[in-house]
Each structure stands twice: as C-alpha cells, then as structure tokens.
Short mmCIF file of C-alpha atoms in Angstrom, two decimals:
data_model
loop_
_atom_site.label_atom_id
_atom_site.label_comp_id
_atom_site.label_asym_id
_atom_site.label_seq_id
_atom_site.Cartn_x
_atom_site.Cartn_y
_atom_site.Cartn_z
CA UNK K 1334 -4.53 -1.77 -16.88
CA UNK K 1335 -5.60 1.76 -17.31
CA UNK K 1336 -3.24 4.49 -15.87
CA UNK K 1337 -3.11 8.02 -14.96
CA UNK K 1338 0.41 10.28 -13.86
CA UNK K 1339 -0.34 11.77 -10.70
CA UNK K 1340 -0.42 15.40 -11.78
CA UNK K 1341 -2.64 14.34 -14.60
CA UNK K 1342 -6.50 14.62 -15.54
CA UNK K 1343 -9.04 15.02 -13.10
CA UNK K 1344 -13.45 14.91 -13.32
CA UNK K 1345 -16.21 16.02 -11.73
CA UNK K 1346 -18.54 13.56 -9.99
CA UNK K 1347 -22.49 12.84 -10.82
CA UNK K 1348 -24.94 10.85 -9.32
CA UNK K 1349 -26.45 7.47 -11.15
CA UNK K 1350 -29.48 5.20 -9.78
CA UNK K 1351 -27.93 2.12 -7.31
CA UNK K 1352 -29.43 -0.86 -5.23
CA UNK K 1353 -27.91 -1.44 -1.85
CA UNK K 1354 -28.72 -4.81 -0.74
CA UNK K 1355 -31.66 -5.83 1.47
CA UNK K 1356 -32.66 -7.91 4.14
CA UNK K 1357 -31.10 -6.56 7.03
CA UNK K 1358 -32.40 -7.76 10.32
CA UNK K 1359 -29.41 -6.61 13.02
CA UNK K 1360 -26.44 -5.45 14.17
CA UNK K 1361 -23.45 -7.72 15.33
CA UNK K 1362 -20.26 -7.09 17.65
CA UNK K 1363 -16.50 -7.65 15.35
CA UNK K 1364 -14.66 -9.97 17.39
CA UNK K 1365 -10.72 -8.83 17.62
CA UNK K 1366 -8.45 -11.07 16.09
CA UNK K 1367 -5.10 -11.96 17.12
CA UNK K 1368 -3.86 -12.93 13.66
CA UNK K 1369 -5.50 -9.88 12.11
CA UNK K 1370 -7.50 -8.84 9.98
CA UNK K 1371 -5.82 -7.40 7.06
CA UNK K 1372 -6.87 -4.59 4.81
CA UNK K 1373 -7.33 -4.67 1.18
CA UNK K 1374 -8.15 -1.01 -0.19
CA UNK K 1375 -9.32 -1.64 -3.92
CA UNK K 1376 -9.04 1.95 -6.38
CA UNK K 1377 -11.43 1.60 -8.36
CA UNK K 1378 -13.79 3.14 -11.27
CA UNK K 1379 -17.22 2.44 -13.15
CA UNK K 1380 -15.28 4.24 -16.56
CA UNK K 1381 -12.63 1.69 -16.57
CA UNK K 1382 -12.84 -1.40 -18.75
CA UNK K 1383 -9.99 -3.39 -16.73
CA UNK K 1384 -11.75 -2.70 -13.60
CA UNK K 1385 -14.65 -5.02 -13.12
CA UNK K 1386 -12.48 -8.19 -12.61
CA UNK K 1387 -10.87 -7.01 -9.69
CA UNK K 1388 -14.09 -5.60 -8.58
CA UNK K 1389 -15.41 -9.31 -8.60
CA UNK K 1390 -12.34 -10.28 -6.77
CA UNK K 1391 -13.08 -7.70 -4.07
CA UNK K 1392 -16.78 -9.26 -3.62
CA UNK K 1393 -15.11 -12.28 -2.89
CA UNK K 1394 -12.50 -11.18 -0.46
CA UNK K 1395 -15.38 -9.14 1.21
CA UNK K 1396 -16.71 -12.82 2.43
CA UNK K 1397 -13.48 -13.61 4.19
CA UNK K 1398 -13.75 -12.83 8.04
CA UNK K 1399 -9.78 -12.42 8.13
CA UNK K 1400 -10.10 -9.75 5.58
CA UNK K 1401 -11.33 -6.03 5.86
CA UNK K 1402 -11.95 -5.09 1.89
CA UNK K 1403 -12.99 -1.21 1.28
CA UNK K 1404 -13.93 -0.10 -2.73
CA UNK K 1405 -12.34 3.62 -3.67
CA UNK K 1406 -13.96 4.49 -6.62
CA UNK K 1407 -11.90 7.54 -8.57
CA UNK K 1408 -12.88 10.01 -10.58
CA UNK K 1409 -9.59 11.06 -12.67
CA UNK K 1410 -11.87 8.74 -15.58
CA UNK K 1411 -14.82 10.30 -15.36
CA UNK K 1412 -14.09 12.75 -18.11
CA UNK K 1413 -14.29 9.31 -20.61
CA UNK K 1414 -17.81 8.85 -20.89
CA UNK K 1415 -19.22 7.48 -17.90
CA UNK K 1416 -19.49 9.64 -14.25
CA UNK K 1417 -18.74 7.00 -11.65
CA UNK K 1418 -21.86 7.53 -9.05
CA UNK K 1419 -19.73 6.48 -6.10
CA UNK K 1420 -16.51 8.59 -7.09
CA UNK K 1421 -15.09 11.46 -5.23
CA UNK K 1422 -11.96 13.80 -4.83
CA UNK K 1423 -11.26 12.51 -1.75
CA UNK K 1424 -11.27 9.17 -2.46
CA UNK K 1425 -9.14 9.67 -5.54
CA UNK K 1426 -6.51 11.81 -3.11
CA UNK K 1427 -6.47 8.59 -0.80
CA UNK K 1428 -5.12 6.47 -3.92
CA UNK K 1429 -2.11 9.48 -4.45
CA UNK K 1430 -1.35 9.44 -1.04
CA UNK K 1431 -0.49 5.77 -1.30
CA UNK K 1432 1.45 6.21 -4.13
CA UNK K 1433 3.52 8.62 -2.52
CA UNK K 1434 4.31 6.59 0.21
CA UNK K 1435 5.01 3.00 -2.01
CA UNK K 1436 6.78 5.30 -4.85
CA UNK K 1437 4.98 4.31 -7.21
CA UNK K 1438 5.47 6.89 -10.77
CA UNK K 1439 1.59 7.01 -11.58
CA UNK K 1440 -1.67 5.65 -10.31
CA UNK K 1441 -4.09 3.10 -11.56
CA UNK K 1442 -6.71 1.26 -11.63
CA UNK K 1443 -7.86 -0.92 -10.62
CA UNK K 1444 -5.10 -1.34 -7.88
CA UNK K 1445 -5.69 -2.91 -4.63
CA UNK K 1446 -3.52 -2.00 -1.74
CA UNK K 1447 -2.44 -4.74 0.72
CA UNK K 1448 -2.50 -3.64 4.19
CA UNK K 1449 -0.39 -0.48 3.51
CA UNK K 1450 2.69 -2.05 2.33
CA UNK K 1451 2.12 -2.93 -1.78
CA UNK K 1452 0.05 -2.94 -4.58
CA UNK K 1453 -1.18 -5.09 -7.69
CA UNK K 1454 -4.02 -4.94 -9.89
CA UNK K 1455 -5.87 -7.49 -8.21
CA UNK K 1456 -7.39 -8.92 -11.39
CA UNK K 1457 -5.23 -12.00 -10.54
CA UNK K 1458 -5.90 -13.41 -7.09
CA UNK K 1459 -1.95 -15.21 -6.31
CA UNK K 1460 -0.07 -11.41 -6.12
CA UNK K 1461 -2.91 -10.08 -3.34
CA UNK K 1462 -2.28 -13.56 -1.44
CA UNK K 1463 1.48 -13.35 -1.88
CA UNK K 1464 0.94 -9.69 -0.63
CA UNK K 1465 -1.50 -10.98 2.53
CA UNK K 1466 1.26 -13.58 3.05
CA UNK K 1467 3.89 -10.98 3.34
CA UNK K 1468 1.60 -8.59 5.63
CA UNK K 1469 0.85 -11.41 8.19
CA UNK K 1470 4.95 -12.22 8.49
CA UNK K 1471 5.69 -8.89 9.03
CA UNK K 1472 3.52 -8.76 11.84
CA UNK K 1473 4.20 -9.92 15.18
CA UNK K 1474 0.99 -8.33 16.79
CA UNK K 1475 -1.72 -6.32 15.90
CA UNK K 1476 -3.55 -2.76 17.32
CA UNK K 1477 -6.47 -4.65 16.04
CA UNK K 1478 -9.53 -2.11 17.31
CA UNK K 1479 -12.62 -3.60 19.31
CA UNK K 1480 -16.11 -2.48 17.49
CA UNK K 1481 -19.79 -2.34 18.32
CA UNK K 1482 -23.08 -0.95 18.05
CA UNK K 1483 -26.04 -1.35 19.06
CA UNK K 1484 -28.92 -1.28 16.29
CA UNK K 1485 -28.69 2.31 15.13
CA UNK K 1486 -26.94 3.41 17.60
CA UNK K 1487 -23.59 4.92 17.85
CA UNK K 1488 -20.59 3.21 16.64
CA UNK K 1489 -18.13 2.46 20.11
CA UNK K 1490 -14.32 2.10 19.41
CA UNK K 1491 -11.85 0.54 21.49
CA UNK K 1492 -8.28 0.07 21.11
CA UNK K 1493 -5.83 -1.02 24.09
CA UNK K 1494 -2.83 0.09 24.52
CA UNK K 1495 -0.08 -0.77 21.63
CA UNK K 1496 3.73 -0.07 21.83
CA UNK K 1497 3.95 2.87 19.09
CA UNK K 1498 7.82 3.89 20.37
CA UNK K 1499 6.87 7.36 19.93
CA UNK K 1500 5.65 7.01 16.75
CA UNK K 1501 2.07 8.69 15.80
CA UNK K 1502 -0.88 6.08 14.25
CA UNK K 1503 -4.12 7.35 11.93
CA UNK K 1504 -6.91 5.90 13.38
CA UNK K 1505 -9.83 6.38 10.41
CA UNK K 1506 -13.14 5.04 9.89
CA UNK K 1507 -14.84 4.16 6.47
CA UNK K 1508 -18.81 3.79 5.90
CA UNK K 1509 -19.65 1.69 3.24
CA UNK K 1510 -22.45 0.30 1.06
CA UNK K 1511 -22.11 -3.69 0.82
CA UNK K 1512 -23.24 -4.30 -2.59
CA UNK K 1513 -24.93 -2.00 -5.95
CA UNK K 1514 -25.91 -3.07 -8.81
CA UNK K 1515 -25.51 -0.03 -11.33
CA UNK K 1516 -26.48 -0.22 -15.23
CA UNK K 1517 -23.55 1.55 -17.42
CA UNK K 1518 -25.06 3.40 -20.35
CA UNK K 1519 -21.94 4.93 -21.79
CA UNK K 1520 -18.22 4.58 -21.47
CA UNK K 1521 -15.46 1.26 -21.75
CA UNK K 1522 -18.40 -0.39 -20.05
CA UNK K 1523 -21.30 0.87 -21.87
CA UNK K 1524 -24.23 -1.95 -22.10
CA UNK K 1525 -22.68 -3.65 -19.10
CA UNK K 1526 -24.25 -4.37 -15.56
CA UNK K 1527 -21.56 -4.07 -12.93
CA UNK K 1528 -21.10 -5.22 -9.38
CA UNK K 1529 -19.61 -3.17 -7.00
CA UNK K 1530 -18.88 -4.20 -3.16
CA UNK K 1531 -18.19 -2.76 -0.31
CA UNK K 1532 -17.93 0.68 -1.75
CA UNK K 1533 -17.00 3.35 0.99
CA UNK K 1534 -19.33 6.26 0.67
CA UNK K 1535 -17.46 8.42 3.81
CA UNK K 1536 -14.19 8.26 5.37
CA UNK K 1537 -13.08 10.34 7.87
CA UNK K 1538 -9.82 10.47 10.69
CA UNK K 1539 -11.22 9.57 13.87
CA UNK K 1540 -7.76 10.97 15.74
CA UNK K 1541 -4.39 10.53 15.85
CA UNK K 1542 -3.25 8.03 18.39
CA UNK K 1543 -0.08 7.42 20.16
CA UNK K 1544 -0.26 3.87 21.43
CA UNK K 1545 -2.29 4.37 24.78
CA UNK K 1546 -5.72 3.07 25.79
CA UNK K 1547 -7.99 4.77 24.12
CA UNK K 1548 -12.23 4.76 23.02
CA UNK K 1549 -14.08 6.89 20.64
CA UNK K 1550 -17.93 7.28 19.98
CA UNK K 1551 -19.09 7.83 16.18
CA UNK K 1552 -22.92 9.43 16.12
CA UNK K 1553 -24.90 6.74 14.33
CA UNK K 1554 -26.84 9.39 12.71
CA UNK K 1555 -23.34 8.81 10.11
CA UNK K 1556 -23.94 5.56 9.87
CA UNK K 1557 -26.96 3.95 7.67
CA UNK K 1558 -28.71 0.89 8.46
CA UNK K 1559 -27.49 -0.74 5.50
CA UNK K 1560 -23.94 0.16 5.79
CA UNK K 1561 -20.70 -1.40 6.87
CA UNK K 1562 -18.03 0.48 8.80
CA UNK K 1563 -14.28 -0.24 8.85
CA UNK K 1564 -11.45 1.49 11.44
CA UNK K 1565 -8.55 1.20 10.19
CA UNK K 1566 -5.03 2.39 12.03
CA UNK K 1567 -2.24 2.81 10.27
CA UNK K 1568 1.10 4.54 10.43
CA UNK K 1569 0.54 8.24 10.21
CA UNK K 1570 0.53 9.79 6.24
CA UNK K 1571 -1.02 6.20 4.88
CA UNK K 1572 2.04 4.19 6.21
CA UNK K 1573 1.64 0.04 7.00
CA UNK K 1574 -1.23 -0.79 8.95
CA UNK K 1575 -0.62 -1.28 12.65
CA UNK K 1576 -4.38 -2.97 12.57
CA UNK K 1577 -8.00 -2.66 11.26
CA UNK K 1578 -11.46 -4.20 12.11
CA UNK K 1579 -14.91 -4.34 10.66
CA UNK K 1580 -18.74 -4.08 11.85
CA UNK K 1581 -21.20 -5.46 9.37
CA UNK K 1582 -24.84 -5.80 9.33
CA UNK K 1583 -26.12 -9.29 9.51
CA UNK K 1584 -28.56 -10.48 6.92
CA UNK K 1585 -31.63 -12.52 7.19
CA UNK K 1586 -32.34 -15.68 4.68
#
C-alpha cells in the first residue's frame, strides 16, 4: 500500500494518449432505487504499483446497478516517474477532505471510500462488501436523486423532498470516462498496460440543499457523449452519503 502524510509531496499533472470506449448508440433514464445505490469513490494513481488491483476491482463494481463507482486519480505520485494523465489537484484535495472527516493520519492509495462512512484498500473485495453491508444498515431511506437526459442534451436532476432536520446536504455531480486503456512507459508500472474505469474527468457542487423539493439543469455542452455522470448528495464537508445515482450511456453489441 503506498502512502503519503497529508501535508506531504505534491506533482504537477501531464497529459498521456487514452482510449475511451466505443460503441455508443443512446442515452438511458437511472431508475431511483429504494435500497440505494451506494457510492464507492476509488483514490487512485497510474504511478502506484499497488494500485491496479483495486483498479480491476473498481471495473467490476462499475457493472453492479446497486453500485455508483467513481475513479480519483491523484497526483501527490506523480513526481515518481510516471505523470498520471487523468490526475488533478482537485481530485487529490477530494481524497484529504475524506481523510479529515474519517481521521484518518495520512492518505493512500489506492483507497476506496464506501459511501462516506470508511475506507480500505479495495485490493481485497470482503472489507468493501463488509463496508456496503454496513452502509445499507445504517440506512433507513435514501435522498436517492432522479436523472435523465435526453441524447446530448442537458442533464435534468430531481430530488424530492428528504427530512434533513436542519441539517445542510452537498449535492455534486461527477463526469466520467467509462473505460482507458493507457500504456505506462516509466514508473512502478513501467512496461505495463493498465485499465482504468470510470475515471471522473470533472466534478463540480451542483448546490447546497436543505431537504426540500428541488431540480437542477446541467448544460450538456459539460457532458461528452461518451461519458457517465454521477450526483452524489452527501452530508455537507464530505460527510455520509444521504444518496447518489448514475446516468450511463448504453452500448450497442
């Protein structure tokens, strides 16, 4: 597991050739779901040698339906030997936000987030599904938002209204690529072809929410035709998740 302290190293990001996956031939509504789904934020980085694993385990929980699985790639390794293409600042500030809320002395990778409320290294599958186990008992309902769009249009949000007690929710959309292919030419993983899914390429709060009704409209013009998009809504300052949803293209063949 490689680490970093939280006041530690940081990189600059460069760009590297990827493939985004093909095929597309429409758009499709995400059906809410009363029993979720559940988010699973993976930290993750092309320069580190323990990462691919995990990454592999993320392709695979990307398949689920009950699961809404979002790639961070960081760039505190960058400085190593490999720039991670898909790496930014703010994704890497995402990952020390968590660990200021969980408490955690450093941060890592790879590390996969469960829904807000804990973290493993999500090499090994039974800790994430001990994790999902615990996020679906803690829940008794779910602000689970209502997504669609029509083919390149703009992305509609819906949520109804959710008893927040006063409290204040982050309601945040992520844009992501479903699948690259990237060659690694220097670095832990130099020689290696890795497999990265579901890599967010844009995040942004949508608003802060405080339990009532509510809609938003993202421009599609943010949106490519090969990309995924996740809301997520969470306790304000990266708290649990309160609910989170996902639109994905549909492929042909």
């Amino acid at each position: 597991m490689s680490k970093v302290f939280t006041s530690g190293r940081r990189a600059m990001l460069i760009g590297a050739a990827a493939a985004v996956a093909t095929n597309l031939s429409r758009e499709v509504a995400a059906r809410p779901a009363a029993e979720g789904p559940w988010a699973v934020e993976l930290f993750t980085s092309q320069g580190c040698s323990s990462c691919p694993p995990a990454d592999m385990h993320l392709g695979r929980l990307a398949r689920r339906p009950d699961i809404v699985a979002l790639a961070f790639h960081v760039d505190y390794w960058d400085y190593i030997g490999w720039r991670d293409p898909f790496a930014s600042r703010e994704t890497t500030e995402r990952q020390r936000a968590y660990a200021r809320t969980l408490k955690q002395r450093y941060v890592y990778t790879p590390e996969m987030v469960v829904d807000g409320i804990g973290h493993d290294t999500g090499r090994d599958p039974a800790p994430i599904e001990a994790l999902l186990s615990r996020a679906q008992a803690r829940a008794t309902r779910r602000a689970t938002p209502d997504l669609s769009r029509a083919l390149g249009g703009p992305l509609s949000i819906r949520l109804d209204a959710y008893p927040l007690d006063g409290r204040i929710a982050d309601v945040t959309l992520a844009i992501y690529d479903r699948r690259h292919t990237t060659p690694v030419r220097s670095g832990e993983n130099q020689g290696r072809m890795l497999e990265n899914f579901n890599t967010v390429r844009h995040i942004e709060l949508v608003d802060r929410w405080d339990g009532t009704a509510r809609s938003w409209s993202v421009p599609g013009e943010r949106i490519g035709p090969t990309q995924g998009m996740a809301v997520l809504v969470q306790e304000t300052d990266h708290g649990p998740m309160i609910g989170c949803n996902k639109l994905e293209p549909a492929y042909s063949g």
